[in-house]
Amino acid sequence: MTSSFTDIRLDAARLDELRELAGADSALLGELVQIFLDDAAARVSLLAEATAVGDVATVGGLAHALGGSSLGIGARRLAAMCRTIETRARDGGLTDEPDLVADLADELAAVTRALQGATVP
Amino acid sequence: MRILLVEDDDLTRTIVGRCMRSRLGHDVVEARNGREALQAVEQETPDVILLDLLMPVMGGAAVLRQLRGDARYAGLPVIIMTAAADRDTARALIQLGVTDFMVKPLTSVTATRLATRLTAIEAGHPARPARPAAGAAGAR
């Protein structure tokens, strides 16, 4: 099986692009990583809560938001997983979501380690 | 040039805001949703709005509709920021009077394109007909 774009845990090219966008603003990348990690952890926690009570609209909104920021930081696989959850939530189905959210939490933990490793000066 | 940046995602708002300030030297006012944006339009009198499409409380399309229905802001340039807009969404936004689209996430290429667009707006060039982002699929 060939790997796809969404198999990439952390897109090094995206991090390079963020460094380029930051230019002389050397603190920016570190700030972006911290913002992402803080927001992502909170959103995954809220996603688990919303899933547990079957709040489809909240699940869809949170998955959309987390997917967007994951794409922004280069966490491709996490973004793809969010898109799957968002689509299923918007279609009204939540039957598989507890497993998906658990997988999402595992992926976020891996992304966190990868980001910390990639952005250490 | 004063830019009103409307975006609920902290990461995207930080990237775009810092780029607009530090690289392009613009004055950036931030809002986290459409309702805050409409208040900021009244209070901050921006020259252009960078507007996210999907936001809690009030989304970008509702903001655009409200602005275009108000004679004071009917000509205020509004650039929609979106990861992708499907054809129907893009068409609806064009009919509402969107000035242009900016594809998220921001890259060096889109930042350059945005800078060029802002320069044209600052120079008072009339808005050219907006077109949806190339290769777009699925509203976000």
PDB file of C-alpha atoms in Angstrom:
ATOM      1  CA  MET A   1       0.000   0.000   0.000  1.00  0.00           C
ATOM      2  CA  THR A   2       1.359   3.424  -0.875  1.00  0.00           C
ATOM      3  CA  SER A   3       1.342   6.073   1.792  1.00  0.00           C
ATOM      4  CA  SER A   4      -0.901   9.043   1.238  1.00  0.00           C
ATOM      5  CA  PHE A   5      -0.686  12.665   2.211  1.00  0.00           C
ATOM      6  CA  THR A   6      -2.859  11.979   5.244  1.00  0.00           C
ATOM      7  CA  ASP A   7      -0.507   9.258   6.516  1.00  0.00           C
ATOM      8  CA  ILE A   8       1.993  11.951   7.447  1.00  0.00           C
ATOM      9  CA  ARG A   9       2.019  12.501  11.185  1.00  0.00           C
ATOM     10  CA  LEU A  10       3.950  15.763  11.091  1.00  0.00           C
ATOM     11  CA  ASP A  11       4.617  17.534   7.832  1.00  0.00           C
ATOM     12  CA  ALA A  12       8.163  18.879   8.025  1.00  0.00           C
ATOM     13  CA  ALA A  13       7.528  21.045   4.971  1.00  0.00           C
ATOM     14  CA  ARG A  14       4.681  22.793   6.789  1.00  0.00           C
ATOM     15  CA  LEU A  15       6.959  23.526   9.748  1.00  0.00           C
ATOM     16  CA  ASP A  16       9.536  24.962   7.343  1.00  0.00           C
ATOM     17  CA  GLU A  17       6.796  27.082   5.829  1.00  0.00           C
ATOM     18  CA  LEU A  18       5.787  28.391   9.248  1.00  0.00           C
ATOM     19  CA  ARG A  19       9.439  29.253   9.919  1.00  0.00           C
ATOM     20  CA  GLU A  20       9.512  31.117   6.612  1.00  0.00           C
ATOM     21  CA  LEU A  21       6.309  32.973   7.438  1.00  0.00           C
ATOM     22  CA  ALA A  22       7.742  33.866  10.844  1.00  0.00           C
ATOM     23  CA  GLY A  23      10.821  35.409   9.233  1.00  0.00           C
ATOM     24  CA  ALA A  24      12.705  37.394  11.838  1.00  0.00           C
ATOM     25  CA  ASP A  25      10.012  36.681  14.414  1.00  0.00           C
ATOM     26  CA  SER A  26      11.987  33.809  15.918  1.00  0.00           C
ATOM     27  CA  ALA A  27       9.597  33.222  18.801  1.00  0.00           C
ATOM     28  CA  LEU A  28       6.575  32.697  16.577  1.00  0.00           C
ATOM     29  CA  LEU A  29       6.958  28.988  15.784  1.00  0.00           C
ATOM     30  CA  GLY A  30       7.320  28.061  19.445  1.00  0.00           C
ATOM     31  CA  GLU A  31       4.248  30.130  20.263  1.00  0.00           C
ATOM     32  CA  LEU A  32       2.251  28.493  17.484  1.00  0.00           C
ATOM     33  CA  VAL A  33       3.174  25.021  18.705  1.00  0.00           C
ATOM     34  CA  GLN A  34       2.148  25.903  22.245  1.00  0.00           C
ATOM     35  CA  ILE A  35      -1.144  27.433  21.076  1.00  0.00           C
ATOM     36  CA  PHE A  36      -1.873  24.331  19.018  1.00  0.00           C
ATOM     37  CA  LEU A  37      -1.059  21.913  21.833  1.00  0.00           C
ATOM     38  CA  ASP A  38      -3.125  23.823  24.395  1.00  0.00           C
ATOM     39  CA  ASP A  39      -6.129  24.163  22.090  1.00  0.00           C
ATOM     40  CA  ALA A  40      -5.897  20.587  20.826  1.00  0.00           C
ATOM     41  CA  ALA A  41      -5.773  19.062  24.298  1.00  0.00           C
ATOM     42  CA  ALA A  42      -8.821  21.086  25.349  1.00  0.00           C
ATOM     43  CA  ARG A  43     -10.730  20.208  22.191  1.00  0.00           C
ATOM     44  CA  VAL A  44     -10.041  16.471  22.446  1.00  0.00           C
ATOM     45  CA  SER A  45     -11.258  16.539  26.026  1.00  0.00           C
ATOM     46  CA  LEU A  46     -14.437  18.396  25.028  1.00  0.00           C
ATOM     47  CA  LEU A  47     -14.900  16.030  22.083  1.00  0.00           C
ATOM     48  CA  ALA A  48     -14.866  13.054  24.439  1.00  0.00           C
ATOM     49  CA  GLU A  49     -17.476  14.722  26.635  1.00  0.00           C
ATOM     50  CA  ALA A  50     -19.706  15.694  23.715  1.00  0.00           C
ATOM     51  CA  THR A  51     -19.430  12.206  22.251  1.00  0.00           C
ATOM     52  CA  ALA A  52     -20.388  10.617  25.552  1.00  0.00           C
ATOM     53  CA  VAL A  53     -23.662  12.572  25.667  1.00  0.00           C
ATOM     54  CA  GLY A  54     -24.363  12.249  21.927  1.00  0.00           C
ATOM     55  CA  ASP A  55     -24.084  15.977  21.217  1.00  0.00           C
ATOM     56  CA  VAL A  56     -23.617  15.656  17.460  1.00  0.00           C
ATOM     57  CA  ALA A  57     -23.484  19.380  16.712  1.00  0.00           C
ATOM     58  CA  THR A  58     -20.747  20.007  19.271  1.00  0.00           C
ATOM     59  CA  VAL A  59     -18.770  16.983  18.090  1.00  0.00           C
ATOM     60  CA  GLY A  60     -18.916  18.261  14.505  1.00  0.00           C
ATOM     61  CA  GLY A  61     -17.903  21.782  15.472  1.00  0.00           C
ATOM     62  CA  LEU A  62     -15.010  20.658  17.646  1.00  0.00           C
ATOM     63  CA  ALA A  63     -13.762  18.188  15.041  1.00  0.00           C
ATOM     64  CA  HIS A  64     -13.897  20.925  12.419  1.00  0.00           C
ATOM     65  CA  ALA A  65     -11.949  23.338  14.611  1.00  0.00           C
ATOM     66  CA  LEU A  66      -9.315  20.786  15.597  1.00  0.00           C
ATOM     67  CA  GLY A  67      -8.980  19.653  11.999  1.00  0.00           C
ATOM     68  CA  GLY A  68      -8.306  23.189  10.844  1.00  0.00           C
ATOM     69  CA  SER A  69      -5.617  23.896  13.401  1.00  0.00           C
ATOM     70  CA  SER A  70      -4.057  20.448  12.826  1.00  0.00           C
ATOM     71  CA  LEU A  71      -3.744  21.299   9.154  1.00  0.00           C
ATOM     72  CA  GLY A  72      -2.242  24.644  10.092  1.00  0.00           C
ATOM     73  CA  ILE A  73       0.532  23.099  12.180  1.00  0.00           C
ATOM     74  CA  GLY A  74       1.158  20.227   9.745  1.00  0.00           C
ATOM     75  CA  ALA A  75      -0.434  17.341  11.668  1.00  0.00           C
ATOM     76  CA  ARG A  76      -1.856  15.697   8.557  1.00  0.00           C
ATOM     77  CA  ARG A  77      -3.066  12.410  10.025  1.00  0.00           C
ATOM     78  CA  LEU A  78      -4.753  14.148  12.941  1.00  0.00           C
ATOM     79  CA  ALA A  79      -6.480  16.516  10.501  1.00  0.00           C
ATOM     80  CA  ALA A  80      -7.737  13.552   8.459  1.00  0.00           C
ATOM     81  CA  MET A  81      -9.068  11.817  11.567  1.00  0.00           C
ATOM     82  CA  CYS A  82     -10.897  15.018  12.534  1.00  0.00           C
ATOM     83  CA  ARG A  83     -12.418  15.224   9.078  1.00  0.00           C
ATOM     84  CA  THR A  84     -13.741  11.674   9.454  1.00  0.00           C
ATOM     85  CA  ILE A  85     -15.328  12.467  12.806  1.00  0.00           C
ATOM     86  CA  GLU A  86     -16.745  15.756  11.513  1.00  0.00           C
ATOM     87  CA  THR A  87     -18.286  14.063   8.485  1.00  0.00           C
ATOM     88  CA  ARG A  88     -19.860  11.283  10.541  1.00  0.00           C
ATOM     89  CA  ALA A  89     -21.148  13.764  13.109  1.00  0.00           C
ATOM     90  CA  ARG A  90     -22.679  15.945  10.418  1.00  0.00           C
ATOM     91  CA  ASP A  91     -24.281  12.875   8.885  1.00  0.00           C
ATOM     92  CA  GLY A  92     -25.881  12.261  12.257  1.00  0.00           C
ATOM     93  CA  GLY A  93     -24.006   9.098  13.172  1.00  0.00           C
ATOM     94  CA  LEU A  94     -22.055   8.770  16.394  1.00  0.00           C
ATOM     95  CA  THR A  95     -21.868   5.007  16.811  1.00  0.00           C
ATOM     96  CA  ASP A  96     -18.121   4.675  16.163  1.00  0.00           C
ATOM     97  CA  GLU A  97     -17.089   7.950  17.705  1.00  0.00           C
ATOM     98  CA  PRO A  98     -15.891   6.760  21.140  1.00  0.00           C
ATOM     99  CA  ASP A  99     -13.255   4.634  19.408  1.00  0.00           C
ATOM    100  CA  LEU A 100     -12.425   7.399  16.984  1.00  0.00           C
ATOM    101  CA  VAL A 101     -12.007   9.926  19.773  1.00  0.00           C
ATOM    102  CA  ALA A 102      -9.748   7.518  21.682  1.00  0.00           C
ATOM    103  CA  ASP A 103      -7.657   7.104  18.527  1.00  0.00           C
ATOM    104  CA  LEU A 104      -7.613  10.879  18.167  1.00  0.00           C
ATOM    105  CA  ALA A 105      -6.243  11.280  21.689  1.00  0.00           C
ATOM    106  CA  ASP A 106      -3.504   8.725  20.935  1.00  0.00           C
ATOM    107  CA  GLU A 107      -2.608  10.515  17.714  1.00  0.00           C
ATOM    108  CA  LEU A 108      -2.490  13.878  19.480  1.00  0.00           C
ATOM    109  CA  ALA A 109      -0.082  12.421  22.049  1.00  0.00           C
ATOM    110  CA  ALA A 110       2.164  11.241  19.213  1.00  0.00           C
ATOM    111  CA  VAL A 111       1.914  14.597  17.439  1.00  0.00           C
ATOM    112  CA  THR A 112       2.819  16.355  20.680  1.00  0.00           C
ATOM    113  CA  ARG A 113       6.009  14.312  20.972  1.00  0.00           C
ATOM    114  CA  ALA A 114       6.833  14.874  17.313  1.00  0.00           C
ATOM    115  CA  LEU A 115       6.271  18.626  17.554  1.00  0.00           C
ATOM    116  CA  GLN A 116       8.367  18.907  20.657  1.00  0.00           C
ATOM    117  CA  GLY A 117      11.150  16.990  18.970  1.00  0.00           C
ATOM    118  CA  ALA A 118      10.949  19.007  15.776  1.00  0.00           C
ATOM    119  CA  THR A 119      10.886  22.452  17.343  1.00  0.00           C
ATOM    120  CA  VAL A 120      13.496  22.102  20.084  1.00  0.00           C
ATOM    121  CA  PRO A 121      16.156  24.739  19.303  1.00  0.00           C
TER     122      PRO A 121
ATOM    123  CA  MET B   1      -4.013  50.045   6.700  1.00  0.00           C
ATOM    124  CA  ARG B   2      -6.347  48.735   9.375  1.00  0.00           C
ATOM    125  CA  ILE B   3      -7.367  45.104   8.996  1.00  0.00           C
ATOM    126  CA  LEU B   4     -10.117  43.390  10.933  1.00  0.00           C
ATOM    127  CA  LEU B   5      -9.113  39.744  11.280  1.00  0.00           C
ATOM    128  CA  VAL B   6     -12.063  37.526  12.167  1.00  0.00           C
ATOM    129  CA  GLU B   7     -11.085  33.964  13.042  1.00  0.00           C
ATOM    130  CA  ASP B   8     -12.110  31.675  15.882  1.00  0.00           C
ATOM    131  CA  ASP B   9      -9.050  29.437  15.708  1.00  0.00           C
ATOM    132  CA  ASP B  10      -6.232  30.800  17.880  1.00  0.00           C
ATOM    133  CA  LEU B  11      -3.508  29.221  15.756  1.00  0.00           C
ATOM    134  CA  THR B  12      -4.730  30.632  12.456  1.00  0.00           C
ATOM    135  CA  ARG B  13      -5.469  34.021  13.987  1.00  0.00           C
ATOM    136  CA  THR B  14      -1.952  34.183  15.418  1.00  0.00           C
ATOM    137  CA  ILE B  15      -0.265  33.176  12.153  1.00  0.00           C
ATOM    138  CA  VAL B  16      -2.241  35.578   9.979  1.00  0.00           C
ATOM    139  CA  GLY B  17      -2.224  38.410  12.501  1.00  0.00           C
ATOM    140  CA  ARG B  18       1.513  38.273  13.142  1.00  0.00           C
ATOM    141  CA  CYS B  19       2.264  38.101   9.429  1.00  0.00           C
ATOM    142  CA  MET B  20       0.049  41.083   8.707  1.00  0.00           C
ATOM    143  CA  ARG B  21       1.678  43.079  11.488  1.00  0.00           C
ATOM    144  CA  SER B  22       5.341  42.136  11.376  1.00  0.00           C
ATOM    145  CA  ARG B  23       5.857  41.412   7.689  1.00  0.00           C
ATOM    146  CA  LEU B  24       3.427  43.851   6.109  1.00  0.00           C
ATOM    147  CA  GLY B  25       3.196  46.528   8.780  1.00  0.00           C
ATOM    148  CA  HIS B  26      -0.581  46.636   8.940  1.00  0.00           C
ATOM    149  CA  ASP B  27      -2.640  47.574  11.958  1.00  0.00           C
ATOM    150  CA  VAL B  28      -4.620  44.442  12.872  1.00  0.00           C
ATOM    151  CA  VAL B  29      -7.732  44.294  15.025  1.00  0.00           C
ATOM    152  CA  GLU B  30      -8.932  40.817  15.970  1.00  0.00           C
ATOM    153  CA  ALA B  31     -12.340  39.261  16.528  1.00  0.00           C
ATOM    154  CA  ARG B  32     -13.211  35.645  17.356  1.00  0.00           C
ATOM    155  CA  ASN B  33     -16.651  35.365  15.810  1.00  0.00           C
ATOM    156  CA  GLY B  34     -19.116  37.178  13.618  1.00  0.00           C
ATOM    157  CA  ARG B  35     -20.852  39.020  16.416  1.00  0.00           C
ATOM    158  CA  GLU B  36     -17.562  40.439  17.686  1.00  0.00           C
ATOM    159  CA  ALA B  37     -16.717  41.305  14.092  1.00  0.00           C
ATOM    160  CA  LEU B  38     -19.842  43.412  13.594  1.00  0.00           C
ATOM    161  CA  GLN B  39     -19.088  45.303  16.807  1.00  0.00           C
ATOM    162  CA  ALA B  40     -15.493  45.842  15.692  1.00  0.00           C
ATOM    163  CA  VAL B  41     -16.619  47.166  12.316  1.00  0.00           C
ATOM    164  CA  GLU B  42     -18.574  49.883  14.106  1.00  0.00           C
ATOM    165  CA  GLN B  43     -15.863  50.718  16.620  1.00  0.00           C
ATOM    166  CA  GLU B  44     -12.617  50.217  14.704  1.00  0.00           C
ATOM    167  CA  THR B  45     -13.573  51.316  11.182  1.00  0.00           C
ATOM    168  CA  PRO B  46     -11.342  48.801   9.368  1.00  0.00           C
ATOM    169  CA  ASP B  47     -10.198  49.305   5.767  1.00  0.00           C
ATOM    170  CA  VAL B  48     -10.592  45.613   4.970  1.00  0.00           C
ATOM    171  CA  ILE B  49     -11.905  42.478   6.672  1.00  0.00           C
ATOM    172  CA  LEU B  50     -10.285  39.035   6.624  1.00  0.00           C
ATOM    173  CA  LEU B  51     -13.196  36.788   7.502  1.00  0.00           C
ATOM    174  CA  ASP B  52     -13.331  33.123   8.427  1.00  0.00           C
ATOM    175  CA  LEU B  53     -16.314  31.243   7.050  1.00  0.00           C
ATOM    176  CA  LEU B  54     -17.266  28.722   9.721  1.00  0.00           C
ATOM    177  CA  MET B  55     -17.267  30.139  13.231  1.00  0.00           C
ATOM    178  CA  PRO B  56     -19.339  29.649  16.359  1.00  0.00           C
ATOM    179  CA  VAL B  57     -21.944  32.264  17.342  1.00  0.00           C
ATOM    180  CA  MET B  58     -22.082  33.827  13.868  1.00  0.00           C
ATOM    181  CA  GLY B  59     -20.388  32.636  10.686  1.00  0.00           C
ATOM    182  CA  GLY B  60     -18.697  34.590   7.932  1.00  0.00           C
ATOM    183  CA  ALA B  61     -21.555  34.393   5.427  1.00  0.00           C
ATOM    184  CA  ALA B  62     -23.978  35.934   7.931  1.00  0.00           C
ATOM    185  CA  VAL B  63     -21.499  38.731   8.636  1.00  0.00           C
ATOM    186  CA  LEU B  64     -21.046  39.417   4.937  1.00  0.00           C
ATOM    187  CA  ARG B  65     -24.807  39.436   4.365  1.00  0.00           C
ATOM    188  CA  GLN B  66     -25.297  41.928   7.181  1.00  0.00           C
ATOM    189  CA  LEU B  67     -22.505  44.202   5.961  1.00  0.00           C
ATOM    190  CA  ARG B  68     -23.753  44.241   2.393  1.00  0.00           C
ATOM    191  CA  GLY B  69     -27.225  45.107   3.644  1.00  0.00           C
ATOM    192  CA  ASP B  70     -25.892  48.198   5.368  1.00  0.00           C
ATOM    193  CA  ALA B  71     -25.171  51.128   3.038  1.00  0.00           C
ATOM    194  CA  ARG B  72     -22.237  52.209   5.211  1.00  0.00           C
ATOM    195  CA  TYR B  73     -20.388  48.938   4.627  1.00  0.00           C
ATOM    196  CA  ALA B  74     -21.686  47.846   1.251  1.00  0.00           C
ATOM    197  CA  GLY B  75     -18.305  48.636  -0.336  1.00  0.00           C
ATOM    198  CA  LEU B  76     -16.046  47.520   2.490  1.00  0.00           C
ATOM    199  CA  PRO B  77     -13.590  44.948   1.086  1.00  0.00           C
ATOM    200  CA  VAL B  78     -14.138  41.503   2.614  1.00  0.00           C
ATOM    201  CA  ILE B  79     -11.751  38.625   1.953  1.00  0.00           C
ATOM    202  CA  ILE B  80     -13.064  35.221   3.000  1.00  0.00           C
ATOM    203  CA  MET B  81     -10.490  32.869   4.546  1.00  0.00           C
ATOM    204  CA  THR B  82     -11.321  29.248   3.900  1.00  0.00           C
ATOM    205  CA  ALA B  83      -9.593  25.873   3.729  1.00  0.00           C
ATOM    206  CA  ALA B  84     -11.822  25.218   0.754  1.00  0.00           C
ATOM    207  CA  ALA B  85     -15.105  26.454  -0.607  1.00  0.00           C
ATOM    208  CA  ASP B  86     -17.245  24.282  -2.828  1.00  0.00           C
ATOM    209  CA  ARG B  87     -18.689  25.789  -5.968  1.00  0.00           C
ATOM    210  CA  ASP B  88     -22.126  26.482  -4.488  1.00  0.00           C
ATOM    211  CA  THR B  89     -20.689  28.122  -1.387  1.00  0.00           C
ATOM    212  CA  ALA B  90     -18.319  30.230  -3.464  1.00  0.00           C
ATOM    213  CA  ARG B  91     -21.130  31.263  -5.797  1.00  0.00           C
ATOM    214  CA  ALA B  92     -23.329  32.255  -2.856  1.00  0.00           C
ATOM    215  CA  LEU B  93     -20.505  34.315  -1.354  1.00  0.00           C
ATOM    216  CA  ILE B  94     -19.863  36.043  -4.669  1.00  0.00           C
ATOM    217  CA  GLN B  95     -23.547  36.892  -4.918  1.00  0.00           C
ATOM    218  CA  LEU B  96     -23.350  38.321  -1.414  1.00  0.00           C
ATOM    219  CA  GLY B  97     -20.508  40.563  -2.562  1.00  0.00           C
ATOM    220  CA  VAL B  98     -17.305  38.946  -1.317  1.00  0.00           C
ATOM    221  CA  THR B  99     -14.188  40.754  -2.564  1.00  0.00           C
ATOM    222  CA  ASP B 100     -11.842  37.771  -2.720  1.00  0.00           C
ATOM    223  CA  PHE B 101     -10.906  34.437  -1.187  1.00  0.00           C
ATOM    224  CA  MET B 102      -7.790  33.412   0.742  1.00  0.00           C
ATOM    225  CA  VAL B 103      -6.981  29.735   1.077  1.00  0.00           C
ATOM    226  CA  LYS B 104      -6.078  28.443   4.528  1.00  0.00           C
ATOM    227  CA  PRO B 105      -3.692  27.474   5.955  1.00  0.00           C
ATOM    228  CA  LEU B 106      -1.590  30.547   5.182  1.00  0.00           C
ATOM    229  CA  THR B 107       1.557  29.761   3.209  1.00  0.00           C
ATOM    230  CA  SER B 108       4.324  31.974   1.882  1.00  0.00           C
ATOM    231  CA  VAL B 109       2.606  31.869  -1.513  1.00  0.00           C
ATOM    232  CA  THR B 110      -0.831  32.843  -0.214  1.00  0.00           C
ATOM    233  CA  ALA B 111       0.744  35.452   2.076  1.00  0.00           C
ATOM    234  CA  THR B 112       2.375  37.070  -0.947  1.00  0.00           C
ATOM    235  CA  ARG B 113      -0.872  36.953  -2.898  1.00  0.00           C
ATOM    236  CA  LEU B 114      -2.741  38.429   0.043  1.00  0.00           C
ATOM    237  CA  ALA B 115      -0.154  41.192   0.406  1.00  0.00           C
ATOM    238  CA  THR B 116      -0.586  42.066  -3.269  1.00  0.00           C
ATOM    239  CA  ARG B 117      -4.352  42.119  -2.888  1.00  0.00           C
ATOM    240  CA  LEU B 118      -4.177  44.354   0.186  1.00  0.00           C
ATOM    241  CA  THR B 119      -1.846  46.721  -1.630  1.00  0.00           C
ATOM    242  CA  ALA B 120      -4.345  46.987  -4.485  1.00  0.00           C
ATOM    243  CA  ILE B 121      -7.179  47.648  -2.047  1.00  0.00           C
ATOM    244  CA  GLU B 122      -5.074  50.257  -0.247  1.00  0.00           C
ATOM    245  CA  ALA B 123      -4.377  51.945  -3.562  1.00  0.00           C
ATOM    246  CA  GLY B 124      -8.117  52.220  -4.065  1.00  0.00           C
ATOM    247  CA  HIS B 125      -8.349  49.822  -6.968  1.00  0.00           C
ATOM    248  CA  PRO B 126     -11.899  48.692  -7.544  1.00  0.00           C
ATOM    249  CA  ALA B 127     -12.631  45.145  -6.503  1.00  0.00           C
ATOM    250  CA  ARG B 128     -12.174  42.685  -9.316  1.00  0.00           C
ATOM    251  CA  PRO B 129     -14.736  39.925  -9.711  1.00  0.00           C
ATOM    252  CA  ALA B 130     -14.012  37.314  -7.092  1.00  0.00           C
ATOM    253  CA  ARG B 131     -13.459  33.716  -8.064  1.00  0.00           C
ATOM    254  CA  PRO B 132     -13.463  30.640  -5.860  1.00  0.00           C
ATOM    255  CA  ALA B 133     -10.143  29.161  -4.773  1.00  0.00           C
ATOM    256  CA  ALA B 134      -8.694  26.760  -7.334  1.00  0.00           C
ATOM    257  CA  GLY B 135      -8.845  23.099  -6.475  1.00  0.00           C
ATOM    258  CA  ALA B 136     -11.282  23.699  -3.684  1.00  0.00           C
ATOM    259  CA  ALA B 137     -13.615  20.998  -2.457  1.00  0.00           C
ATOM    260  CA  GLY B 138     -15.816  20.887   0.589  1.00  0.00           C
ATOM    261  CA  ALA B 139     -16.775  23.989   2.519  1.00  0.00           C
ATOM    262  CA  ARG B 140     -14.829  24.608   5.672  1.00  0.00           C
TER     263      ARG B 140
END
